[in-house]
PDB file of C-alpha atoms in Angstrom:
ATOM      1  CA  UNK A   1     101.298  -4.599  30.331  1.00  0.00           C
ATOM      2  CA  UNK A   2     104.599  -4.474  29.171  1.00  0.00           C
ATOM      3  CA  UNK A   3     106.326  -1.218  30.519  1.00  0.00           C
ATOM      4  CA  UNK A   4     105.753   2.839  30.327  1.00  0.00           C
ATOM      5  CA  UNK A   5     104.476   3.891  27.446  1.00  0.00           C
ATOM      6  CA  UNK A   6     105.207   7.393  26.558  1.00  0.00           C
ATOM      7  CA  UNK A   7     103.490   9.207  23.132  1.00  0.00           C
ATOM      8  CA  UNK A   8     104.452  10.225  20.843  1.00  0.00           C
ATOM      9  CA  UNK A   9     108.346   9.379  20.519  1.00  0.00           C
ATOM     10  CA  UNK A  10     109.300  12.776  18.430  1.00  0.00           C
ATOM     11  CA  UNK A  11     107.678  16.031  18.218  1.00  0.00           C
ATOM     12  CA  UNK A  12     108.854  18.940  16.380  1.00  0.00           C
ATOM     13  CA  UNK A  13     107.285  22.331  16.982  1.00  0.00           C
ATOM     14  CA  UNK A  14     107.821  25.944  16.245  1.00  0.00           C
ATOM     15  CA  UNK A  15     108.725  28.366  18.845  1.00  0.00           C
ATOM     16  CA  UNK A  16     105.442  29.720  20.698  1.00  0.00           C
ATOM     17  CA  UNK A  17     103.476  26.641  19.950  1.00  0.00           C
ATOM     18  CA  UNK A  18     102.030  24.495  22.897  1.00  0.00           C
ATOM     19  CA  UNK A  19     102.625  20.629  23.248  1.00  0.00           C
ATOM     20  CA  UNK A  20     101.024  17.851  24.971  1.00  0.00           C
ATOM     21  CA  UNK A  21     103.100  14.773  25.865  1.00  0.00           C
ATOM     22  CA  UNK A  22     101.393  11.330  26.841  1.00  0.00           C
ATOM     23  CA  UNK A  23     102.509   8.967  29.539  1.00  0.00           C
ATOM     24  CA  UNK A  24     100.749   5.732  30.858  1.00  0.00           C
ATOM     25  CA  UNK A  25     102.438   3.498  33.214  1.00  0.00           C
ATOM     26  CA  UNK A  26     102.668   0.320  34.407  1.00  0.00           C
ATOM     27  CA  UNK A  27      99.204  -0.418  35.637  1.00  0.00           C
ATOM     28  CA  UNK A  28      99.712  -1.384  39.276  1.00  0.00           C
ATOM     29  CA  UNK A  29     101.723   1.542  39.605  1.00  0.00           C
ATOM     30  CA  UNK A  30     100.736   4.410  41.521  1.00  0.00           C
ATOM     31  CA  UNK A  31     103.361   6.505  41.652  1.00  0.00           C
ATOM     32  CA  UNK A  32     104.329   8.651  38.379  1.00  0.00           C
ATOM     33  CA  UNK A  33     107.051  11.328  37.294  1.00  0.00           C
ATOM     34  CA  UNK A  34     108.155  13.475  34.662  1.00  0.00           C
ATOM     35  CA  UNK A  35     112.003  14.100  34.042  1.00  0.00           C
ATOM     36  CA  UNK A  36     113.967  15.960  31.284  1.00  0.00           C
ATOM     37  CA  UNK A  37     117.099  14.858  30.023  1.00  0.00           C
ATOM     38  CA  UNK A  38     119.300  17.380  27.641  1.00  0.00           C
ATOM     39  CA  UNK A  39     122.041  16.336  25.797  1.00  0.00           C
ATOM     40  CA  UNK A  40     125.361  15.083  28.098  1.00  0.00           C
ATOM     41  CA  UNK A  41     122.915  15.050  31.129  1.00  0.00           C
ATOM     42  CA  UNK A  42     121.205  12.966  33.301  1.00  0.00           C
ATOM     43  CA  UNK A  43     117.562  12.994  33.618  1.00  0.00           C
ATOM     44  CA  UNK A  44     115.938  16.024  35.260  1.00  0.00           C
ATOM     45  CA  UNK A  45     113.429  15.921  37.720  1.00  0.00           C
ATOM     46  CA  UNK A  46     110.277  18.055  36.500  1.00  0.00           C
ATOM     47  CA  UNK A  47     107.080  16.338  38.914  1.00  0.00           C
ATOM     48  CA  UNK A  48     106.290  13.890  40.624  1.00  0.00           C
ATOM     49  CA  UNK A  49     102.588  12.136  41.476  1.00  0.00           C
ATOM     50  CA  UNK A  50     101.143   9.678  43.893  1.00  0.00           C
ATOM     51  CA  UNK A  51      97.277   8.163  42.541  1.00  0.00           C
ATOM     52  CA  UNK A  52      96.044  11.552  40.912  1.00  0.00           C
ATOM     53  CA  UNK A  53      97.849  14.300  43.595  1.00  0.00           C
ATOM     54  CA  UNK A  54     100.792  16.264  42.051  1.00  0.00           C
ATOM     55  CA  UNK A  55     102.716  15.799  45.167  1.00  0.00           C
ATOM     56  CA  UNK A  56     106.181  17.835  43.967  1.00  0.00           C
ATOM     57  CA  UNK A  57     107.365  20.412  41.482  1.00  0.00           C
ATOM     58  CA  UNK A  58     110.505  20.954  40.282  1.00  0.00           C
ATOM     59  CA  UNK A  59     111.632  24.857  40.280  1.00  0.00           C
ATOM     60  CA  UNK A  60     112.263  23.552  36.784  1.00  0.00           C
ATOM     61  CA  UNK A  61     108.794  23.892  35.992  1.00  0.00           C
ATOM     62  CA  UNK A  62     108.258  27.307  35.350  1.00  0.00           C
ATOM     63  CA  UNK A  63     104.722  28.520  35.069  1.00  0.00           C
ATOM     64  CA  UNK A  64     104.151  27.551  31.061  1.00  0.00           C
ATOM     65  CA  UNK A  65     104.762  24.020  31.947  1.00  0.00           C
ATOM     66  CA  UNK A  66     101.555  21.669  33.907  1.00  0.00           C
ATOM     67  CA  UNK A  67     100.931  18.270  34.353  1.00  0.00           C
ATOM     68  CA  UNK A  68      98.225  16.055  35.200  1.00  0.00           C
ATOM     69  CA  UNK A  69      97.065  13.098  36.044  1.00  0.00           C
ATOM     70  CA  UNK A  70      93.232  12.659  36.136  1.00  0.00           C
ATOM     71  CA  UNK A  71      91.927   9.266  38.209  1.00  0.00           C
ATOM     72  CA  UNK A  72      95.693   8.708  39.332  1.00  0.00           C
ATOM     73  CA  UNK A  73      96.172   6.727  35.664  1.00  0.00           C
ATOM     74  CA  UNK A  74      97.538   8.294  32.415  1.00  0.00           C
ATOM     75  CA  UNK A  75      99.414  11.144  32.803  1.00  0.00           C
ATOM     76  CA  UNK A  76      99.870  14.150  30.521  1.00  0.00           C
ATOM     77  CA  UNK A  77     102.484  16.865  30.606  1.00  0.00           C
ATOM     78  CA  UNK A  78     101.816  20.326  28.346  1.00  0.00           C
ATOM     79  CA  UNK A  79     104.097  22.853  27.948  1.00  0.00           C
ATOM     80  CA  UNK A  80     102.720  26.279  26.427  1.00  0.00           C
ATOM     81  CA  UNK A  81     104.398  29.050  24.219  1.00  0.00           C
ATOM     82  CA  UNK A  82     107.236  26.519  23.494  1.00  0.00           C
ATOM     83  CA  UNK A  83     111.212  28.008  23.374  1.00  0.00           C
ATOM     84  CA  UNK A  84     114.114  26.809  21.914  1.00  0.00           C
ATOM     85  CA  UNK A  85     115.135  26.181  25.707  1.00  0.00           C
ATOM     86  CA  UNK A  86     112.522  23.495  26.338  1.00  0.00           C
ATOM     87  CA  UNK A  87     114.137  21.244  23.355  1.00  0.00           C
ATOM     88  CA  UNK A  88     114.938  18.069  25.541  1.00  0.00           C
ATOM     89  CA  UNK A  89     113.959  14.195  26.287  1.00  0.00           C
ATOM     90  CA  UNK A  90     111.063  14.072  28.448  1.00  0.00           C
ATOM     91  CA  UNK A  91     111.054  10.902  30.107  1.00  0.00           C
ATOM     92  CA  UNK A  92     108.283   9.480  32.587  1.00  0.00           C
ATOM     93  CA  UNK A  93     108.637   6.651  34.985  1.00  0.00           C
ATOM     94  CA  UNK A  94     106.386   5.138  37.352  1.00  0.00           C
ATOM     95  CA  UNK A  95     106.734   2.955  40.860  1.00  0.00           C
ATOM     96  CA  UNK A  96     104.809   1.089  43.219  1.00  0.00           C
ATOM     97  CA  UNK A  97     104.719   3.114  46.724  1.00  0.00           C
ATOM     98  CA  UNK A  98     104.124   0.195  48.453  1.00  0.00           C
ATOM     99  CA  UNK A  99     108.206  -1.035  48.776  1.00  0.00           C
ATOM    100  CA  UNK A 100     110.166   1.282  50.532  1.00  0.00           C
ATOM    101  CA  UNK A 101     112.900   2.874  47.346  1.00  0.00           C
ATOM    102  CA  UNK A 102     111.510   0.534  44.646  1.00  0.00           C
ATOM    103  CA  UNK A 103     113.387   1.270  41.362  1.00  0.00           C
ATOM    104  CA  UNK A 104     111.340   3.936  39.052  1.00  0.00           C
ATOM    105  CA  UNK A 105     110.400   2.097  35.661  1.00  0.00           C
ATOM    106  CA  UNK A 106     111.269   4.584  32.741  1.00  0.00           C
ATOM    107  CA  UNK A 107     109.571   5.359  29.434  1.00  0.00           C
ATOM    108  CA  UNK A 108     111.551   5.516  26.066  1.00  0.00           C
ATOM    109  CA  UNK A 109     110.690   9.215  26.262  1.00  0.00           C
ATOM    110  CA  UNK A 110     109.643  12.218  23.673  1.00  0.00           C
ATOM    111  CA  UNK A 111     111.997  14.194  22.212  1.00  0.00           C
ATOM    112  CA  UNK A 112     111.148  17.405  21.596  1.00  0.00           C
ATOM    113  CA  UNK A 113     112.900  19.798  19.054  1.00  0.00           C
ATOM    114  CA  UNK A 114     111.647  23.541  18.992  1.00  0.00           C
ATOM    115  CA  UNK A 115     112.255  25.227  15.958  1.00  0.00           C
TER     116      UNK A 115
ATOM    117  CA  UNK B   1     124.648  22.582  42.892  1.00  0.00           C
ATOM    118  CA  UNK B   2     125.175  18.931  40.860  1.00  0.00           C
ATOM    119  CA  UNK B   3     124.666  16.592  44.154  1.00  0.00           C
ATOM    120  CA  UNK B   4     125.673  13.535  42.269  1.00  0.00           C
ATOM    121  CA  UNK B   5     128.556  13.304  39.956  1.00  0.00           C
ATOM    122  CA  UNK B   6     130.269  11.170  37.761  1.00  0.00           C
ATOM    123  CA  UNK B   7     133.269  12.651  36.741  1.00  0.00           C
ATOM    124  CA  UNK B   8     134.475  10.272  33.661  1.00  0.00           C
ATOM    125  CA  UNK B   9     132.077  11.076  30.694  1.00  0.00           C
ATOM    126  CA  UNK B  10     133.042   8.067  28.766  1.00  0.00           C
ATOM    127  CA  UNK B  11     135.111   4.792  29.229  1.00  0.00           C
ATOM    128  CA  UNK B  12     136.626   2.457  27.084  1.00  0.00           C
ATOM    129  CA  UNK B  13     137.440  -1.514  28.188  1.00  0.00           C
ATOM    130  CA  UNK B  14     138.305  -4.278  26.470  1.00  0.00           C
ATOM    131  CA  UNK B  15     136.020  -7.359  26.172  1.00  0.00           C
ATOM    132  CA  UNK B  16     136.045 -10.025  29.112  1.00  0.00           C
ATOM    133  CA  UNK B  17     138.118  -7.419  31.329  1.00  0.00           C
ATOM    134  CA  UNK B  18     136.573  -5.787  34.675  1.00  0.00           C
ATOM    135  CA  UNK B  19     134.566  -2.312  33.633  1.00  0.00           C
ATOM    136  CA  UNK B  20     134.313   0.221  37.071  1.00  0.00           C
ATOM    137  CA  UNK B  21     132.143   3.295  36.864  1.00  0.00           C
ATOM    138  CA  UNK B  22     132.716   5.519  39.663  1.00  0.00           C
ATOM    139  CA  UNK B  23     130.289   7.970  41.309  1.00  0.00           C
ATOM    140  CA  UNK B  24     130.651  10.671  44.046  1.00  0.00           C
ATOM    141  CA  UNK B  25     127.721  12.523  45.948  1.00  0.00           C
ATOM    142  CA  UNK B  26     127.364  15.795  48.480  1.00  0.00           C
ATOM    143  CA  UNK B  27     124.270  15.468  50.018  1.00  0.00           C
ATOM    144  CA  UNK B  28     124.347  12.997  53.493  1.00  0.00           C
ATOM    145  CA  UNK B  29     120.743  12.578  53.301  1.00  0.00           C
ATOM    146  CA  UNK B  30     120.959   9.881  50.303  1.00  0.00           C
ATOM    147  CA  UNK B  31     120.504   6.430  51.574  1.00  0.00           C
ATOM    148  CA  UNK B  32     119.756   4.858  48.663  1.00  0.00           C
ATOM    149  CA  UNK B  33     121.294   4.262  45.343  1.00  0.00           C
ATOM    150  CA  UNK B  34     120.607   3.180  42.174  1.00  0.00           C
ATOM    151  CA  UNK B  35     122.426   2.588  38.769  1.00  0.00           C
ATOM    152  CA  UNK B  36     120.591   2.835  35.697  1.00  0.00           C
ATOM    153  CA  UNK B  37     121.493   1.966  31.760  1.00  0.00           C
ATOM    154  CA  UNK B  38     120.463   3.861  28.769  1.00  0.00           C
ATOM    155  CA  UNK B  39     120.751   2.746  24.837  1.00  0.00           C
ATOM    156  CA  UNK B  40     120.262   5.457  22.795  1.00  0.00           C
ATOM    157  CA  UNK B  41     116.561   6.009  21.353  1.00  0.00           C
ATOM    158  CA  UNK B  42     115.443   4.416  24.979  1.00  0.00           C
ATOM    159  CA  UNK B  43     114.594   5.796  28.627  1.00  0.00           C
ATOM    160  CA  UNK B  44     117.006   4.328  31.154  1.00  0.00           C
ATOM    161  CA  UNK B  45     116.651   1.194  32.517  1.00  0.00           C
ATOM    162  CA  UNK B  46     117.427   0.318  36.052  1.00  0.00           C
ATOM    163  CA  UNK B  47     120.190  -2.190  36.553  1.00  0.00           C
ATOM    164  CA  UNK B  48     121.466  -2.705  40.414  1.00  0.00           C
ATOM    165  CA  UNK B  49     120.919  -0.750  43.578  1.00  0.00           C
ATOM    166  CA  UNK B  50     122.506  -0.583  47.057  1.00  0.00           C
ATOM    167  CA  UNK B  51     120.935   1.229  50.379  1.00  0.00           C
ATOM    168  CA  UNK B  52     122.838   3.081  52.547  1.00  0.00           C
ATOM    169  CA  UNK B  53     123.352   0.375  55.379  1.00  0.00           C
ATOM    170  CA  UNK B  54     125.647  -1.818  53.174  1.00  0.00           C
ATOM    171  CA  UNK B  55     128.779  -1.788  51.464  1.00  0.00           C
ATOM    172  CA  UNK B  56     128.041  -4.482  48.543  1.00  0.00           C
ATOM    173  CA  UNK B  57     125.695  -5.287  46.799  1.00  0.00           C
ATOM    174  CA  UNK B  58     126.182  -8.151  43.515  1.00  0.00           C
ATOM    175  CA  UNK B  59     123.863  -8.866  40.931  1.00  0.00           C
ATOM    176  CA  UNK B  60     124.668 -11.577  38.523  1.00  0.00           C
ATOM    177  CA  UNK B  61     127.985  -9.629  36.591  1.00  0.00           C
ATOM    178  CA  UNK B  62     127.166  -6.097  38.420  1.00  0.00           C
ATOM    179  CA  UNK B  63     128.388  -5.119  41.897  1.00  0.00           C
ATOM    180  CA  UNK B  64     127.928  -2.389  43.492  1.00  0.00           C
ATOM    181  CA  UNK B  65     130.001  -0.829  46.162  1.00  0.00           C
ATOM    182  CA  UNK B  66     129.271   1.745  48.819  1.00  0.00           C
ATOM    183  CA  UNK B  67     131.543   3.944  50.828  1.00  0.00           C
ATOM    184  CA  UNK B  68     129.727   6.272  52.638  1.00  0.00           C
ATOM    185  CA  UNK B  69     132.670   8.120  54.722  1.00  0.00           C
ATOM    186  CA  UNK B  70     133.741   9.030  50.871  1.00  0.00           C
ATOM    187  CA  UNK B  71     130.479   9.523  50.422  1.00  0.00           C
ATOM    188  CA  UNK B  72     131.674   7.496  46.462  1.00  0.00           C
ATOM    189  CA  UNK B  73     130.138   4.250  44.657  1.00  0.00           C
ATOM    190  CA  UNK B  74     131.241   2.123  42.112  1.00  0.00           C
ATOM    191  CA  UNK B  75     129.933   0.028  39.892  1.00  0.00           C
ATOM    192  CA  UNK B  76     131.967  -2.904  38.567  1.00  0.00           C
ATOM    193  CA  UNK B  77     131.056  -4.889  35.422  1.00  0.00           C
ATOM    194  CA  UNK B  78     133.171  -8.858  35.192  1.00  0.00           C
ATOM    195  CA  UNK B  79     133.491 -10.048  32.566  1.00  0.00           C
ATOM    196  CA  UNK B  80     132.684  -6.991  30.835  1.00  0.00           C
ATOM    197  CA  UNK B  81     130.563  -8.050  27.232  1.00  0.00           C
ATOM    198  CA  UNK B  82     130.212  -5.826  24.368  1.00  0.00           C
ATOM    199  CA  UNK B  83     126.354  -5.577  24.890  1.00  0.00           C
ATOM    200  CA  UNK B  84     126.938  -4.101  28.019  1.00  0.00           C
ATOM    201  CA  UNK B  85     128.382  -0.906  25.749  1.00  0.00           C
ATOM    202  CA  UNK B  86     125.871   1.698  26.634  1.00  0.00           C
ATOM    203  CA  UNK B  87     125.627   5.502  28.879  1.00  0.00           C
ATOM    204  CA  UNK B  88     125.499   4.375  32.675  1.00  0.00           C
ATOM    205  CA  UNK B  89     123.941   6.922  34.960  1.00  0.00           C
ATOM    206  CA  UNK B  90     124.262   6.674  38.974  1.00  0.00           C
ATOM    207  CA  UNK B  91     120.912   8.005  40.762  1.00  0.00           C
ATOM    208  CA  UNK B  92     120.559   8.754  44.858  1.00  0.00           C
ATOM    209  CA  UNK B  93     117.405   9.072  46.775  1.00  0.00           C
ATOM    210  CA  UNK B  94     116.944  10.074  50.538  1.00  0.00           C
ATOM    211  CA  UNK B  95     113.802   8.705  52.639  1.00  0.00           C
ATOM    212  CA  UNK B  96     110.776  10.869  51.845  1.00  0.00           C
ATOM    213  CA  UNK B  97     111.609  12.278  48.768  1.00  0.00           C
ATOM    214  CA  UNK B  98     110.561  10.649  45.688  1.00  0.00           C
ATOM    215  CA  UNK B  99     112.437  12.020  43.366  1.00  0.00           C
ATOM    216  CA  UNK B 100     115.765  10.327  41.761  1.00  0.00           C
ATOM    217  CA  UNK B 101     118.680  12.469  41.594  1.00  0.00           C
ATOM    218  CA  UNK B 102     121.023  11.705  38.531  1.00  0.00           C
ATOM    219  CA  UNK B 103     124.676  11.756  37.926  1.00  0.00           C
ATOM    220  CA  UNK B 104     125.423  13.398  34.052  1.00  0.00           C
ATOM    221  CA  UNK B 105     126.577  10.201  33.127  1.00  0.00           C
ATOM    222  CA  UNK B 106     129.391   7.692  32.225  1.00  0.00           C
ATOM    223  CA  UNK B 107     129.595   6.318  28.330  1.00  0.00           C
ATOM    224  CA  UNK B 108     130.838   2.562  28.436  1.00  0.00           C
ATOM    225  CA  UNK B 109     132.392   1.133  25.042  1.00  0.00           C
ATOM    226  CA  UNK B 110     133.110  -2.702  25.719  1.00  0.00           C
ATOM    227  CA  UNK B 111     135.345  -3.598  22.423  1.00  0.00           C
ATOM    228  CA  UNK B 112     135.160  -6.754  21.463  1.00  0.00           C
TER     229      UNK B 112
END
């Protein structure tokens, strides 16, 4: 296993379309997020699981966005109707709960450009 | 309400000299913190962290220092290399949240 791998790197879509974004993290990991990262920011937090529960949402998430995370492994994020306004890195990362503030491991993200 | 910033968006050193990154936060509750590196076309990578009940914390070329009645960190960077040229982003967490709260960011340029 040699990191967080995130799928696929680039996605371009036009405006109204819906999206599905991949993540699958480091095995022994249990913990698992979602962030978004615009240009001349840092990353975002979006959601956040432990095993399979979504434990925290982000008011960022607005109602078109949901994640999952079915049998507390991969994780997918889908964002419906897409807007110009949801253009952005999405970057996941994933810890071990087990160590009190462990560093989060990161993806190399998807960028998304709605057109 | 940006509860960690880092006020220098980019930064410019010379090879072999002594790179600092500063970082200031608002919220008390943070008592741990973490820098992270990012190359472009990659998700950030974590570098060197600190918790709240020390001032120091040294890693190899990276230190990181804490001053919690400024409620400011640093991150210093000796000798600086040209590799280490890359976007630096400070992150702060606070016991039983999970989530990492980022800084928007300081762009390093090590010139050889």
């Amino acid at each position: 296993d040699t990191g967080v791998s995130q799928d696929p790197r680039h996605k371009i879509t036009k405006r109204g379309q819906n999206v599905t974004f991949r993540c699958d993290p480091i095995s022994e990991h249990n913990r698992l997020y979602w962030y978004r990262q615009t240009l001349g920011q840092g990353p975002e937090f979006l959601t956040y699981f432990q095993n399979e529960a979504q434990l925290e949402k982000s008011r960022l998430l607005s109602d078109r966005f949901s994640a999952e995370r079915p049998k507390g492994s991969f994780s997918t994020l889908e964002i419906q109707r897409t807007e110009q306004g949801d253009s952005a890195m999405y970057l996941c990362a994933s810890s071990f709960s087990q160590m009190m503030n462990t560093e989060a491991f990161f993806g190399q993200g998807t960028r998304l450009t709605v057109v | 309400d940006q509860q960690v910033k880092q006020n220098s968006p980019s930064l410019s050193v010379q090879e072999g000299r002594i790179s600092i990154l500063n970082c200031d936060y608002t919220n008390s509750m943070f008592d741990y913190f973490l820098w992270y590196k990012k190359y472009p076309a990659e998700g950030p990578t974590f570098l060197i962290s600190i918790s709240s009940i020390k001032d120091k914390n040294e890693d190899g070329r990276f230190t990181v220092f804490l001053n919690k009645s400024a409620k400011h960190l640093s991150l210093h960077i000796v000798p600086s290399q040209p590799g280490d040229s890359a976007v630096y982003f400070c992150a702060a967490i606070y016991t039983g949240r999970r989530a990492l709260t980022f800084g928007s960011g300081t762009r390093l340029q090590v010139q050889p």
